[in-house]
Coordinates of C-alpha atoms and ligand atoms in Angstrom, one line a residue:
X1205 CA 150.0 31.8 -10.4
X1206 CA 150.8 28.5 -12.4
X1207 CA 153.7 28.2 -10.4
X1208 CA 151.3 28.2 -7.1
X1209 CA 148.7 25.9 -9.0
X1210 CA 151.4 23.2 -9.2
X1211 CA 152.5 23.4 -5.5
X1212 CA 149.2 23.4 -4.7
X1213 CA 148.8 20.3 -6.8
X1214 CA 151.7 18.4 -5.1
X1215 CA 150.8 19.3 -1.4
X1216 CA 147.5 18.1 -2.4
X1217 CA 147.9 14.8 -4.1
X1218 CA 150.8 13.8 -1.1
X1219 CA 148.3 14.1 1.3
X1220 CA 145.8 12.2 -0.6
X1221 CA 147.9 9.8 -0.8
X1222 CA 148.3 9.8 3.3
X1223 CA 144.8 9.3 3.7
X1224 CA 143.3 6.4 5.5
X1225 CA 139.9 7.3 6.3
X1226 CA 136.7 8.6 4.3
X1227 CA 136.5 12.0 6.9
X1228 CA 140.3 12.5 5.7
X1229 CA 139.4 12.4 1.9
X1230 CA 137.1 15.1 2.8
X1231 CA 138.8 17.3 4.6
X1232 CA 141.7 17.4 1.9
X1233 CA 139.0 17.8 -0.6
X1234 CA 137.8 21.0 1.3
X1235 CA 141.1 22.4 1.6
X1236 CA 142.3 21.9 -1.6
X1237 CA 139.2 22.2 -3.9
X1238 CA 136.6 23.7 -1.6
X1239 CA 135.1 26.9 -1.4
X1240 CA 137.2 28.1 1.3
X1241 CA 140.0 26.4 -0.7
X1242 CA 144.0 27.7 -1.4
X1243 CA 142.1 27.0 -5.1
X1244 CA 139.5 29.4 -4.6
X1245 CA 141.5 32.2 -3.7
X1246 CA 143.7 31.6 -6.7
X1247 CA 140.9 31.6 -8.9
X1248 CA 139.3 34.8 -6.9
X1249 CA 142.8 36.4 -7.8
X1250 CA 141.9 35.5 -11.9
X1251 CA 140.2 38.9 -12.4
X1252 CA 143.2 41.2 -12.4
X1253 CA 144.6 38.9 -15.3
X1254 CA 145.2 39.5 -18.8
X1255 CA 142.8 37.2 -21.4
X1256 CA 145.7 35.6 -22.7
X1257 CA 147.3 35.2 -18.9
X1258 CA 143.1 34.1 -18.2
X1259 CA 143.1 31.6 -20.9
X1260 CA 146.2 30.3 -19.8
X1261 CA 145.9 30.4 -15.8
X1262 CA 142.4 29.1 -16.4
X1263 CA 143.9 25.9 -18.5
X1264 CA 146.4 24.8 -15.5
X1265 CA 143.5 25.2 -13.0
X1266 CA 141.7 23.2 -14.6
X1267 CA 143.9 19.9 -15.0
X1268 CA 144.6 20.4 -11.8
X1269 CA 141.7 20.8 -10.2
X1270 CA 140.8 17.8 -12.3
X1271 CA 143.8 15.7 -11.6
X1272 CA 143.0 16.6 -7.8
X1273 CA 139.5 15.3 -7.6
X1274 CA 140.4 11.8 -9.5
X1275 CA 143.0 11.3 -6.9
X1276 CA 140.5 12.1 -4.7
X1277 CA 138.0 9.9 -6.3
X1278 CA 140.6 7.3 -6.5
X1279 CA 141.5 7.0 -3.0
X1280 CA 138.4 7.0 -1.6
X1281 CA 137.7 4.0 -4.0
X1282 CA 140.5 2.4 -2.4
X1283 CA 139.5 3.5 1.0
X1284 CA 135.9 2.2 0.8
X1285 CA 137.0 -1.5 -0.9
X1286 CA 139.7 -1.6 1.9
X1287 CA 136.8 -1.5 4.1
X1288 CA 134.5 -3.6 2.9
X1289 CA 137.6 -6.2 2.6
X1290 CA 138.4 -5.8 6.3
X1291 CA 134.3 -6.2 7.2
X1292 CA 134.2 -9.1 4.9
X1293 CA 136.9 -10.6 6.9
X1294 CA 136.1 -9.4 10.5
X1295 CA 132.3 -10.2 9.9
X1296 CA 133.1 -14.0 8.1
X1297 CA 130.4 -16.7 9.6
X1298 CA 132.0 -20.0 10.1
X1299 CA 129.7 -22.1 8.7
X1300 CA 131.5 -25.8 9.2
X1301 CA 130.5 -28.0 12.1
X1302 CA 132.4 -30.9 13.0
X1303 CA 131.3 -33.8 11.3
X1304 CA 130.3 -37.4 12.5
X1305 CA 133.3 -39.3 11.8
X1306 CA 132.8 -42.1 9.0
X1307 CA 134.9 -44.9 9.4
X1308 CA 137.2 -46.0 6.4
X1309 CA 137.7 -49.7 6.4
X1310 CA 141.1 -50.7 5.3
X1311 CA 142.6 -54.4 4.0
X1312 CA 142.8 -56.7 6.5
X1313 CA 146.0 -57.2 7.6
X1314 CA 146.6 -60.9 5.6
X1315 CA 145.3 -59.4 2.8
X1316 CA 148.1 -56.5 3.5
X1317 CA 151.2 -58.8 4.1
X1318 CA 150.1 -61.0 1.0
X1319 CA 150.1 -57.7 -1.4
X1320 CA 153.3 -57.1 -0.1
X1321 CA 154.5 -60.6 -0.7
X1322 CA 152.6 -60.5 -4.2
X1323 CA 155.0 -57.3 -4.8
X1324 CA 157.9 -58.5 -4.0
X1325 CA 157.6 -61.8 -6.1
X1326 CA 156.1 -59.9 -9.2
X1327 CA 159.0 -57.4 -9.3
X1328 CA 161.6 -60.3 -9.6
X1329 CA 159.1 -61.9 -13.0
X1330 CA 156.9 -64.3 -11.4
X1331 CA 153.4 -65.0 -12.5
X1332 CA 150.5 -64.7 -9.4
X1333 CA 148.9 -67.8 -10.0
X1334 CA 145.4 -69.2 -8.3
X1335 CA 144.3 -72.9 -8.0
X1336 CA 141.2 -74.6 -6.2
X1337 CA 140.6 -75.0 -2.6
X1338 CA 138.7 -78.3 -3.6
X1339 CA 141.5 -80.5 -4.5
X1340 CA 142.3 -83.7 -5.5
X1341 CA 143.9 -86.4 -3.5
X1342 CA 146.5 -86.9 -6.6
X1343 CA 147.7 -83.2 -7.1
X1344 CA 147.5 -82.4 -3.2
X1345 CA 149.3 -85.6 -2.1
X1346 CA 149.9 -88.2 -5.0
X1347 CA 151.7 -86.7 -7.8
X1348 CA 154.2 -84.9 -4.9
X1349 CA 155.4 -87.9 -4.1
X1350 CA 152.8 -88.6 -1.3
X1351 CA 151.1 -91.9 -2.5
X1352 CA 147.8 -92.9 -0.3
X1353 CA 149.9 -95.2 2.6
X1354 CA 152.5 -92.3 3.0
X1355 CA 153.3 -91.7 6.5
X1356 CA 154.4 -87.9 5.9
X1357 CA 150.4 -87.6 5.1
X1358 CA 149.7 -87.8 9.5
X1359 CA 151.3 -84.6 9.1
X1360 CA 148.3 -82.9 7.3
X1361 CA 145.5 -84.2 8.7
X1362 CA 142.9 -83.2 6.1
X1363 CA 139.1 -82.4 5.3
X1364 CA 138.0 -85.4 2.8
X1365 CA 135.0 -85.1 1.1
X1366 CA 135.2 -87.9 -0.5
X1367 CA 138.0 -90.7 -1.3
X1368 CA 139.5 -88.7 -4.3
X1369 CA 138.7 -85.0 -3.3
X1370 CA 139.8 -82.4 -0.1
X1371 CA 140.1 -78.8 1.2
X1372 CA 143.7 -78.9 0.2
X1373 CA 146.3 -79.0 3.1
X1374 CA 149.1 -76.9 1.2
X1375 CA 149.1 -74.7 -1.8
X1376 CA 151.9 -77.3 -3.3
X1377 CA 148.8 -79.1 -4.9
X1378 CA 149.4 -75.5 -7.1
X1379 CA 153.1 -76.8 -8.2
X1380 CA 151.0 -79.9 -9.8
X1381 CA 148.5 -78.0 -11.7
X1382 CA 151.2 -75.1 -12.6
X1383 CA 154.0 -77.6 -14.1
X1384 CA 151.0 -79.3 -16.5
X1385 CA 150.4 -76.5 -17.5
X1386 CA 153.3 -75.0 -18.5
X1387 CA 155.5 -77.8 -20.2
X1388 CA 155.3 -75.7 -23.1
X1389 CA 156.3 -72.6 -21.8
X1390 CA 159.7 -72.7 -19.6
X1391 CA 161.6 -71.5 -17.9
X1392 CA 158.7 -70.2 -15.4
X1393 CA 158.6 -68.9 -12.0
X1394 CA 154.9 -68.4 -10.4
X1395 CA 153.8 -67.8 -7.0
X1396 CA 150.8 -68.9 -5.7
X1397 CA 148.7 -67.5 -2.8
X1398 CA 145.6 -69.2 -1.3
X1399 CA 143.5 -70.7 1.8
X1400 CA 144.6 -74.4 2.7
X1401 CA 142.9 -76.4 5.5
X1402 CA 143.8 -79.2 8.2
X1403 CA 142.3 -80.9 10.4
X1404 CA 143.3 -79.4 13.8
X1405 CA 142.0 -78.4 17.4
X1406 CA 142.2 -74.8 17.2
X1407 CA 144.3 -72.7 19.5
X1408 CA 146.3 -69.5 19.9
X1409 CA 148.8 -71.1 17.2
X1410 CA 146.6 -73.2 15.4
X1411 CA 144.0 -72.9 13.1
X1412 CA 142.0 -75.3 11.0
X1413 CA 141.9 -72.7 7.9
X1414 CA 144.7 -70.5 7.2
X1415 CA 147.1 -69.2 3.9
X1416 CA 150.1 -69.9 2.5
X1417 CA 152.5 -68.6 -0.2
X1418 CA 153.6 -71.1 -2.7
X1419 CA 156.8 -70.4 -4.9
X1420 CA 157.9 -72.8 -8.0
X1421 CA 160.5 -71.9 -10.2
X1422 CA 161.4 -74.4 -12.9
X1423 CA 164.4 -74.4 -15.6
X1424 CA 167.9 -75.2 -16.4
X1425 CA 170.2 -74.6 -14.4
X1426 CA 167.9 -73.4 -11.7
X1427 CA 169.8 -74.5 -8.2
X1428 CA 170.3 -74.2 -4.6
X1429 CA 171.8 -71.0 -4.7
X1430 CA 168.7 -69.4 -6.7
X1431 CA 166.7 -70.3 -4.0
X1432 CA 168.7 -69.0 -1.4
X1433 CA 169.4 -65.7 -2.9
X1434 CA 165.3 -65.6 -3.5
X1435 CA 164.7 -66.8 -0.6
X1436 CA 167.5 -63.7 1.3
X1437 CA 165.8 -61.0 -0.3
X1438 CA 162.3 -62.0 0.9
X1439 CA 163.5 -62.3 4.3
X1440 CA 165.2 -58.5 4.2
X1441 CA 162.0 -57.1 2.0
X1442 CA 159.6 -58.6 4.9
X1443 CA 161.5 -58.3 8.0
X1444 CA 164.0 -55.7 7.3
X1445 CA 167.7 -55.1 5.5
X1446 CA 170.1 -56.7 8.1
X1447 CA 167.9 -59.6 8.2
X1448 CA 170.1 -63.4 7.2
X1449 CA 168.7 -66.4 7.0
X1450 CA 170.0 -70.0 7.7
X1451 CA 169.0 -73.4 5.9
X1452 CA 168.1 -76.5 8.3
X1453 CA 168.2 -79.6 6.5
X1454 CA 164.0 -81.0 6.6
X1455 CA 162.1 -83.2 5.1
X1456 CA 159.2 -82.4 2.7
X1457 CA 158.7 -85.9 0.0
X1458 CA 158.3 -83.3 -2.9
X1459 CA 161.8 -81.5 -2.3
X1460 CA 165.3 -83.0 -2.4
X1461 CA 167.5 -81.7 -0.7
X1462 CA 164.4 -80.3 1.6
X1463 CA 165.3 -77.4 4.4
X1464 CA 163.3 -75.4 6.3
X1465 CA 164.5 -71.7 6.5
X1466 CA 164.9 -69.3 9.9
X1467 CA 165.5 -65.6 9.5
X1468 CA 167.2 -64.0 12.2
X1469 CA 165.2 -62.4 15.0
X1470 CA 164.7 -58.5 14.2
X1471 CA 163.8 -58.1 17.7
X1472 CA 167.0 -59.0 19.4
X1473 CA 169.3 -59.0 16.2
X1474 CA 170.4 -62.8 17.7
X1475 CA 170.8 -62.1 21.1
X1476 CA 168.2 -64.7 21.9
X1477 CA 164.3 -63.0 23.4
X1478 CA 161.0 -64.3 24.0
X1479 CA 160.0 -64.1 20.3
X1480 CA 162.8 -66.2 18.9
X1481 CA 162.5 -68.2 22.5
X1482 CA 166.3 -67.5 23.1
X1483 CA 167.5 -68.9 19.9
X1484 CA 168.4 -65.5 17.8
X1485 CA 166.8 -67.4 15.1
X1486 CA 162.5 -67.6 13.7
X1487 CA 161.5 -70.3 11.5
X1488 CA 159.4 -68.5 8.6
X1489 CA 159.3 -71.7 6.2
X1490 CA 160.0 -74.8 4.2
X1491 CA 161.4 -75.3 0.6
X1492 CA 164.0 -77.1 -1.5
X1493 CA 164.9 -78.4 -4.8
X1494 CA 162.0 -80.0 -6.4
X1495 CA 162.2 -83.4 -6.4
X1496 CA 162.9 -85.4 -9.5
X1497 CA 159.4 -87.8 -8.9
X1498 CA 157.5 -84.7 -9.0
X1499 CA 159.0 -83.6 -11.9
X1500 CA 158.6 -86.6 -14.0
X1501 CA 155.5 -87.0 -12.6
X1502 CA 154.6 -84.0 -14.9
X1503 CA 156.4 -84.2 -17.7
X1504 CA 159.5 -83.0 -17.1
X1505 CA 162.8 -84.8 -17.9
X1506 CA 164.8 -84.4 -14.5
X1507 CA 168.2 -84.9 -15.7
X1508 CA 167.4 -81.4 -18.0
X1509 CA 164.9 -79.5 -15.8
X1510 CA 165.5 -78.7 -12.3
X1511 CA 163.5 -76.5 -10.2
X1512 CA 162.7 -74.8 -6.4
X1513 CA 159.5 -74.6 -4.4
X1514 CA 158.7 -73.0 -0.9
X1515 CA 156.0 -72.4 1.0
X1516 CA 155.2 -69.9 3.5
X1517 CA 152.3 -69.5 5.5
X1518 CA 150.7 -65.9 5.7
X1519 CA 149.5 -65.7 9.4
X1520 CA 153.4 -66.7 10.5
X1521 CA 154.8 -63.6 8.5
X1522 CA 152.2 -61.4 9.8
X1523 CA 152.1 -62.1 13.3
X1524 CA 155.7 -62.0 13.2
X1525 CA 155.5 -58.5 11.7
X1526 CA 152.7 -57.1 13.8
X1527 CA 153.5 -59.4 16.9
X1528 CA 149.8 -60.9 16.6
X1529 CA 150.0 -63.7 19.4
X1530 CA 146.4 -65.2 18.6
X1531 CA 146.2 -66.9 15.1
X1532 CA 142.2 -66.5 15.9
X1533 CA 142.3 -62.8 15.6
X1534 CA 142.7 -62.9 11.6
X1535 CA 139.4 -64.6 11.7
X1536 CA 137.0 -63.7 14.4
X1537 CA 136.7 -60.1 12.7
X1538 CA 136.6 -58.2 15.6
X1539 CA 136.6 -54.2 15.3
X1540 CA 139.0 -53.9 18.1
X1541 CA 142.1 -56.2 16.7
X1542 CA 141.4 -55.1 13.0
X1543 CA 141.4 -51.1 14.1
X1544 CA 145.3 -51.4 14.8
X1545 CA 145.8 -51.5 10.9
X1546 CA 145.7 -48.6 9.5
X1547 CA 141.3 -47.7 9.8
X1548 CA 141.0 -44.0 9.1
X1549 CA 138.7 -41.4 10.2
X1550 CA 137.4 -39.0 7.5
Ligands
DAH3095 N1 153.6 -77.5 1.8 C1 154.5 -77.5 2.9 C2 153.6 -77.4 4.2 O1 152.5 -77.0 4.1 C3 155.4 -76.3 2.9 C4 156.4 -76.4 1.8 C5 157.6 -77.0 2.1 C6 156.2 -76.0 0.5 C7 158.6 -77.2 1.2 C8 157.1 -76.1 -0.5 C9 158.4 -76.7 -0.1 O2 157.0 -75.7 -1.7 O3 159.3 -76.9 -1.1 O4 154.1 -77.7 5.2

């Protein structure tokens, strides 16, 4: 009889364990533990036993009767919670509706290409470095070696506002101020971004306000090829790796030797296209070896210090970057020019 008890016990919990549905639990639980049971008529058989063989029978039939009806118990649970998962899922109310799209505003793109500049320049050790758009006629001419009948001043037509003061034309006014400041404290190397204006009629290519980039390093031993190698690795950081870049021999009264400085075109690689106008070549700026005047105009003893400057203006580089043909685009704020960089929808 214990024997059968056990086999019934198997049969029983392996089909449990097939069960998938709450009608199967309960038709294993009738034919195993029901009245009509394969249990039942075991226990119906109990009478013709001994008392020891009853006590003993009767133990076995009751673990497993017990052992049946938790796994009965137990599947069901299971059963029941796999249910309700699958009419959690099935029945799941998507509450989201699209929302209105919020426009993100984003840097405009000078703001952008002067960052990256900034970035550049501050991971080789220079200071970022502000000075006044309301300048003096001495630190934005005089003291670079531009006295007041200079003919290199027709260049830079300018804002006066009165004898002595002006928007400033250039950021150089910012080597002026900078080098007074620091006789104390040298070598340095400082760049300085701002507005400048000048007195122009504006078209696609001009603009009577715009930004440059000024760059003044001053030392011993600071020379030519300093600049150069500076001056390389901004080209390749702004216009990309197989950029060069050559030196024309200019003329600026506060640099000597003065060059101005054209990167090869990174749209035809110097095959010559309508961007560098056929020349392979894109003047970006002007710069050169500080000269003497300046320096001893500040201080500095010229046979000891030497030093570079440069200026670039921030429109050029970013037009030339995002092939912006209308200098008046930076300024006139409209959504439809300023969407191109990078506004996001959230
Ligand atoms: N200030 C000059 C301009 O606005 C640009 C420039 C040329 C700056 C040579 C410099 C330099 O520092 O060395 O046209």
């Amino acid at each position: 009889m214990i024997e059968k008890l056990n086999e019934i016990k198997k049969l029983a919990i392996e089909e449990i364990n097939s069960c998938d549905s709450e009608a199967m639990i309960n038709n294993a639980k009738s034919k195993y533990i029901g009245k009509k049971s394969v249990f039942s008529e075991i226990m119906a058989g109990m009478s013709s036993l001994s008392v020891d063989e009853k006590r003993e029978v009767g133990k076995v039939s009751n673990e497993v009767r017990n052992e049946i009806t938790d796994a009965l118990n137990e599947k069901l649970k299971n059963i029941k919670q796999d249910e309700l998962n699958k009419k959690l899922l099935e029945d799941k109310i998507d509450i989201t509706l699209p929302s209105k799209k919020l426009k993100m505003g984003s840097l405009h793109p000078l703001t952008e290409v002067r960052h990256e500049i900034e970035d550049l320049f501050i991971s080789m050790g220079y200071d970022v470095v502000d000075g006044p758009e309301v300048e003096t006629d001495m630190y934005c001419f005089e003291m670079l070696n531009l006295p007041k009948d200079h003919p290199a001043r027709d260049a830079q037509d300018s804002f006066y506002i009165n004898d002595e003061m002006l928007l400033r034309t250039q950021t150089s006014s910012v080597q002026i101020r900078s080098m007074l400041a620091n006789k104390e404290k040298k070598p340095f190397k400082l760049i300085c971004p701002g507005k400048t204006y000048r007195r122009d009629d504006d078209d696609a290519t001009h603009s009577h306000q715009f930004s440059q980039i000024e760059g003044l390093v001053v030392g011993e031993n600071v020379s030519l090829s300093d600049l150069k190698g500076t001056l390389e690795l901004f080209a390749k950081k702004m216009f990309g790796e197989n950029r060069e870049i050559r030196f024309r021999a200019s003329f600026f009264p506060f640099t000597e030797p003065s060059y101005e400085v054209d990167v090869s075109c990174f749209n035809c690689d110097k095959k010559g296209c309508n961007i560098c106008k056929g020349t392979g070549w894109i003047e970006i700026l002007g710069c050169g070896m500080v000269h003497p005047n300046v320096l001893e105009n500040c201080g500095f003893d010229h046979t000891k210090y030497q030093g570079f400057a440069f200026g670039v203006g921030i429109e050029r580089v970013a037009s030339l970057k995002y092939g912006v043909t209308n200098i008046r685009d930076y300024f006139t704020n409209d959504y439809r020019f300023l969407a191109n960089f990078d506004r996001k929808e959230i």
